Amino acid sequence: MITRKSKREIEKMQAAGDLLVQCHKEIAKLIKPGITTLEIDTFVEKFLAKHGATPEQKGYNGYPYAICASINDEICHGFPRDEKLKDGDMVTVDMVVNLNGGLADSAWTYAVGNMDEKGKRLMEVTKTALDNGIEQAQAGNRIGDIGHAIQTYAEGENFSVVRDFTGHGIGPTIHEEPHIPHFGLPNKGLRLKEGMVITIEPMINEGSWKSKMDENNWTARTIDKGRSAQYEHTIVITKEGPLLITDQDK
Ligand code: MF3
Ligand code: CO
């Protein structure tokens, strides 16, 4: 079912979003060669508990951690682990914060130490692809408009768009209808309406878009070992345009 959120529900999701932004800003300071993704996971658990919030991903369909931490060729749903990040690694930290029942979902890719030029470009293009998708998240537009904006831009920059994972409606659970693909055709698909809350979260690869599943049955990685980057925001469709509840720049 596609729900449209009340003003009260949106306020709660915004409060969760504000906390999630704070958490990402702390993670940005922690990420250095030598830290492990398990340490980041522990940090997030403590940070959220201190602020009266919970990590919604933990226990979701049996997912065992507070965050997903996907390194280099891992596309998404990487397990935090006891292995030091190295200079030049790329790591995407994805989490969903639950604060008093309000949810917010945001993933961010971080460079560990010095990043090579191709890696920097992959990260920049992925962020701009997200921004281009968000621009299309307007009441009256269709879901295909979002995917089309992302796909044409990213492919025009000679990167590829992951097909096997999409953005989604969010609230009251993490994954609600509708699916928001990061590829598609303009003027196709469901029409966006005021009060809908969705995520847009393009995963962009340096090589093939195709993915394979790890033995843990969660982690997706590229088939050619190319790297994958991802940025994700939670967005409310409003009369005044897209409202980012996980905005890091406001
Ligand atoms: N934040 C992830 C997403 O955007 C949620 C993954 S579900 C989990 O879809 F169980 F892996 F956490
Ligand atoms: Co999401």
Short mmCIF file of C-alpha atoms and ligand atoms in Angstrom, two decimals:
data_model
loop_
_atom_site.label_atom_id
_atom_site.label_comp_id
_atom_site.label_asym_id
_atom_site.label_seq_id
_atom_site.Cartn_x
_atom_site.Cartn_y
_atom_site.Cartn_z
CA MET A 1 0.00 0.00 0.00
CA ILE A 2 1.22 3.48 -0.81
CA THR A 3 0.62 5.75 2.15
CA ARG A 4 0.62 9.53 2.24
CA LYS A 5 1.96 10.94 5.46
CA SER A 6 0.30 13.46 7.77
CA LYS A 7 2.05 16.62 8.95
CA ARG A 8 2.64 14.92 12.32
CA GLU A 9 4.21 11.85 10.69
CA ILE A 10 6.46 14.02 8.53
CA GLU A 11 7.60 15.98 11.60
CA LYS A 12 8.62 12.71 13.27
CA MET A 13 10.48 11.54 10.18
CA GLN A 14 12.23 14.92 10.00
CA ALA A 15 13.39 14.54 13.62
CA ALA A 16 14.80 11.09 12.73
CA GLY A 17 16.40 12.66 9.65
CA ASP A 18 18.07 15.40 11.71
CA LEU A 19 19.60 12.76 13.99
CA LEU A 20 20.71 10.66 11.03
CA VAL A 21 22.46 13.69 9.52
CA GLN A 22 24.28 14.31 12.81
CA CYS A 23 25.32 10.66 12.89
CA HIS A 24 26.70 10.78 9.33
CA LYS A 25 28.67 13.90 10.23
CA GLU A 26 30.28 12.04 13.14
CA ILE A 27 31.04 9.05 10.91
CA ALA A 28 32.73 11.38 8.40
CA LYS A 29 35.16 12.39 11.16
CA LEU A 30 35.84 8.76 12.18
CA ILE A 31 36.62 7.40 8.73
CA LYS A 32 40.38 7.05 8.38
CA PRO A 33 42.74 4.24 7.40
CA GLY A 34 42.89 1.81 10.35
CA ILE A 35 39.28 2.02 11.58
CA THR A 36 37.09 -1.05 11.06
CA THR A 37 33.49 -1.00 9.88
CA LEU A 38 32.56 -2.98 12.99
CA GLU A 39 33.85 -0.04 15.08
CA ILE A 40 31.65 2.31 13.05
CA ASP A 41 28.68 -0.01 13.65
CA THR A 42 29.34 0.07 17.41
CA PHE A 43 29.66 3.85 17.30
CA VAL A 44 26.27 4.15 15.57
CA GLU A 45 24.56 1.84 18.08
CA LYS A 46 25.85 3.98 20.96
CA PHE A 47 25.17 7.30 19.27
CA LEU A 48 21.55 6.39 18.54
CA ALA A 49 20.96 4.95 22.02
CA LYS A 50 22.33 8.15 23.57
CA HIS A 51 19.76 10.14 21.57
CA GLY A 52 16.79 7.85 22.32
CA ALA A 53 16.73 6.30 18.85
CA THR A 54 17.18 2.77 17.48
CA PRO A 55 18.84 1.34 14.34
CA GLU A 56 15.85 0.13 12.32
CA GLN A 57 17.93 -2.11 10.05
CA LYS A 58 19.01 -4.35 12.94
CA GLY A 59 16.66 -7.33 12.95
CA TYR A 60 14.92 -6.23 9.75
CA ASN A 61 14.35 -9.51 7.88
CA GLY A 62 17.07 -10.89 10.14
CA TYR A 63 19.72 -8.33 9.13
CA PRO A 64 22.26 -8.53 11.99
CA TYR A 65 23.77 -5.01 12.22
CA ALA A 66 22.88 -1.37 12.79
CA ILE A 67 24.55 -0.25 9.56
CA CYS A 68 25.38 -1.63 6.16
CA ALA A 69 29.02 -0.94 5.27
CA SER A 70 29.85 -1.74 1.66
CA ILE A 71 33.51 -1.53 0.64
CA ASN A 72 34.81 -1.00 -2.93
CA ASP A 73 33.16 -3.67 -5.15
CA GLU A 74 30.38 -4.30 -2.64
CA ILE A 75 27.24 -2.62 -3.98
CA CYS A 76 25.05 -2.69 -0.88
CA HIS A 77 24.19 -4.56 2.34
CA GLY A 78 27.84 -5.16 3.25
CA PHE A 79 28.28 -6.58 6.76
CA PRO A 80 30.37 -4.50 9.18
CA ARG A 81 33.53 -6.45 9.98
CA ASP A 82 36.70 -6.54 12.00
CA GLU A 83 39.05 -5.58 9.19
CA LYS A 84 40.89 -2.26 8.97
CA LEU A 85 39.91 0.15 6.20
CA LYS A 86 42.89 1.00 3.99
CA ASP A 87 44.03 4.22 2.36
CA GLY A 88 42.19 4.56 -0.95
CA ASP A 89 39.19 2.40 0.03
CA MET A 90 35.67 3.57 -0.74
CA VAL A 91 33.01 2.71 1.85
CA THR A 92 29.26 3.29 1.78
CA VAL A 93 27.58 3.53 5.16
CA ASP A 94 23.80 3.04 5.01
CA MET A 95 21.43 3.22 7.96
CA VAL A 96 17.83 3.75 8.96
CA VAL A 97 17.12 5.70 12.15
CA ASN A 98 13.94 5.14 14.17
CA LEU A 99 13.15 8.02 16.52
CA ASN A 100 9.79 7.73 18.28
CA GLY A 101 8.45 5.72 15.34
CA GLY A 102 9.60 8.20 12.69
CA LEU A 103 12.03 6.68 10.15
CA ALA A 104 14.75 8.21 8.00
CA ASP A 105 17.08 6.37 5.60
CA SER A 106 20.33 7.73 4.20
CA ALA A 107 23.45 6.16 2.71
CA TRP A 108 26.71 8.02 2.08
CA THR A 109 29.94 7.00 0.36
CA TYR A 110 33.15 8.01 2.07
CA ALA A 111 36.70 8.08 0.77
CA VAL A 112 39.21 6.52 3.17
CA GLY A 113 42.34 8.69 3.08
CA ASN A 114 43.44 9.50 -0.48
CA MET A 115 41.13 8.55 -3.33
CA ASP A 116 42.34 8.08 -6.93
CA GLU A 117 40.88 10.29 -9.69
CA LYS A 118 38.55 7.64 -11.12
CA GLY A 119 37.19 6.91 -7.66
CA LYS A 120 36.64 10.61 -6.97
CA ARG A 121 34.81 10.92 -10.27
CA LEU A 122 32.61 7.90 -9.47
CA MET A 123 31.65 9.47 -6.14
CA GLU A 124 30.93 12.90 -7.70
CA VAL A 125 28.85 11.45 -10.52
CA THR A 126 26.84 9.31 -8.08
CA LYS A 127 26.09 12.35 -5.89
CA THR A 128 25.07 14.46 -8.89
CA ALA A 129 22.94 11.57 -10.20
CA LEU A 130 21.08 11.57 -6.87
CA ASP A 131 20.61 15.34 -7.06
CA ASN A 132 19.27 15.05 -10.61
CA GLY A 133 16.81 12.37 -9.46
CA ILE A 134 15.68 14.50 -6.52
CA GLU A 135 14.95 17.41 -8.88
CA GLN A 136 12.35 15.18 -10.56
CA ALA A 137 10.66 14.19 -7.27
CA GLN A 138 7.79 16.61 -7.86
CA ALA A 139 4.07 16.12 -7.26
CA GLY A 140 2.56 15.34 -10.67
CA ASN A 141 5.77 13.85 -12.09
CA ARG A 142 6.02 10.11 -12.65
CA ILE A 143 8.45 7.61 -11.09
CA GLY A 144 10.08 7.04 -14.49
CA ASP A 145 11.14 10.70 -14.57
CA ILE A 146 13.38 10.10 -11.55
CA GLY A 147 15.08 7.00 -12.97
CA HIS A 148 15.46 8.56 -16.39
CA ALA A 149 17.26 11.63 -15.01
CA ILE A 150 19.65 9.42 -13.03
CA GLN A 151 20.33 6.92 -15.79
CA THR A 152 20.91 9.36 -18.65
CA TYR A 153 23.32 11.41 -16.56
CA ALA A 154 25.30 8.48 -15.07
CA GLU A 155 25.54 6.54 -18.34
CA GLY A 156 26.51 9.75 -20.15
CA GLU A 157 29.49 9.86 -17.77
CA ASN A 158 30.39 6.27 -18.73
CA PHE A 159 29.30 4.69 -15.47
CA SER A 160 26.51 2.13 -15.04
CA VAL A 161 23.34 2.03 -12.95
CA VAL A 162 22.57 -0.97 -10.71
CA ARG A 163 19.19 -2.51 -11.63
CA ASP A 164 18.72 -5.08 -8.87
CA PHE A 165 18.14 -2.61 -6.02
CA THR A 166 15.87 0.40 -6.02
CA GLY A 167 14.70 3.26 -3.88
CA HIS A 168 11.42 2.75 -2.07
CA GLY A 169 8.55 4.21 -0.12
CA ILE A 170 9.37 4.48 3.59
CA GLY A 171 7.27 4.58 6.79
CA PRO A 172 5.84 2.92 8.81
CA THR A 173 8.38 0.21 7.79
CA ILE A 174 11.74 0.53 5.95
CA HIS A 175 10.53 -0.78 2.62
CA GLU A 176 7.08 0.30 1.44
CA GLU A 177 5.65 0.65 -2.01
CA PRO A 178 6.38 2.03 -4.50
CA HIS A 179 9.73 0.88 -5.89
CA ILE A 180 11.83 3.76 -7.21
CA PRO A 181 14.16 2.40 -9.91
CA HIS A 182 17.23 4.45 -10.78
CA PHE A 183 16.69 3.82 -14.50
CA GLY A 184 13.64 4.21 -16.68
CA LEU A 185 11.64 6.20 -19.15
CA PRO A 186 10.27 9.71 -18.76
CA ASN A 187 6.52 10.09 -18.23
CA LYS A 188 6.13 6.39 -17.30
CA GLY A 189 5.06 4.79 -14.04
CA LEU A 190 3.09 5.92 -11.07
CA ARG A 191 2.40 9.61 -10.52
CA LEU A 192 3.97 11.16 -7.41
CA LYS A 193 1.57 12.76 -4.95
CA GLU A 194 1.92 15.22 -2.11
CA GLY A 195 2.63 13.46 1.20
CA MET A 196 4.40 10.45 -0.28
CA VAL A 197 7.79 9.78 1.32
CA ILE A 198 10.36 7.93 -0.77
CA THR A 199 14.05 7.21 -0.91
CA ILE A 200 16.25 7.80 -3.93
CA GLU A 201 19.51 5.88 -3.62
CA PRO A 202 21.36 5.29 -6.87
CA MET A 203 24.15 2.71 -6.80
CA ILE A 204 26.52 3.60 -9.63
CA ASN A 205 29.30 1.27 -10.83
CA GLU A 206 32.58 1.91 -12.62
CA GLY A 207 32.21 -1.26 -14.71
CA SER A 208 29.20 -3.51 -15.32
CA TRP A 209 25.93 -2.80 -13.49
CA LYS A 210 25.45 -6.51 -12.85
CA SER A 211 25.63 -7.87 -9.34
CA LYS A 212 26.12 -11.20 -7.63
CA MET A 213 25.15 -12.24 -4.13
CA ASP A 214 27.67 -13.22 -1.43
CA GLU A 215 27.26 -16.43 0.56
CA ASN A 216 25.82 -14.46 3.48
CA ASN A 217 22.75 -13.94 1.25
CA TRP A 218 22.78 -10.19 1.91
CA THR A 219 25.80 -8.54 0.35
CA ALA A 220 25.63 -7.71 -3.35
CA ARG A 221 28.87 -7.04 -5.21
CA THR A 222 29.82 -6.22 -8.78
CA ILE A 223 30.56 -9.16 -11.10
CA ASP A 224 33.76 -7.54 -12.45
CA LYS A 225 35.25 -6.22 -9.16
CA GLY A 226 34.60 -2.63 -10.30
CA ARG A 227 33.77 -0.24 -7.48
CA SER A 228 30.27 0.96 -6.62
CA ALA A 229 29.23 4.22 -4.93
CA GLN A 230 25.89 5.23 -3.43
CA TYR A 231 24.20 8.27 -1.96
CA GLU A 232 20.70 8.11 -0.57
CA HIS A 233 18.22 10.63 0.76
CA THR A 234 14.73 10.31 2.21
CA ILE A 235 12.43 12.76 0.46
CA VAL A 236 8.90 14.07 1.04
CA ILE A 237 6.85 15.02 -2.01
CA THR A 238 5.32 18.43 -1.27
CA LYS A 239 3.46 21.12 -3.19
CA GLU A 240 6.61 23.24 -2.89
CA GLY A 241 8.85 20.51 -4.36
CA PRO A 242 11.06 17.80 -2.88
CA LEU A 243 11.75 18.16 0.85
CA LEU A 244 14.94 16.38 1.94
CA ILE A 245 14.61 15.11 5.47
CA THR A 246 18.22 13.82 5.46
CA ASP A 247 19.82 16.98 4.01
CA GLN A 248 23.41 17.45 5.20
CA ASP A 249 23.75 21.01 3.85
CA LYS A 250 20.94 22.94 5.48
N1 MF3 B 1 18.85 1.32 3.99
C1 MF3 B 1 18.69 0.15 3.18
C2 MF3 B 1 17.93 0.52 1.93
O1 MF3 B 1 18.03 1.63 1.53
C3 MF3 B 1 18.00 -0.88 3.99
C4 MF3 B 1 18.57 -2.21 3.75
S1 MF3 B 1 17.71 -3.39 4.61
C5 MF3 B 1 18.83 -4.05 5.66
O2 MF3 B 1 17.23 -0.21 1.30
F1 MF3 B 1 18.22 -4.95 6.31
F2 MF3 B 1 19.86 -4.48 4.97
F3 MF3 B 1 19.25 -3.16 6.46
CO CO B 2 16.77 2.90 1.42
#
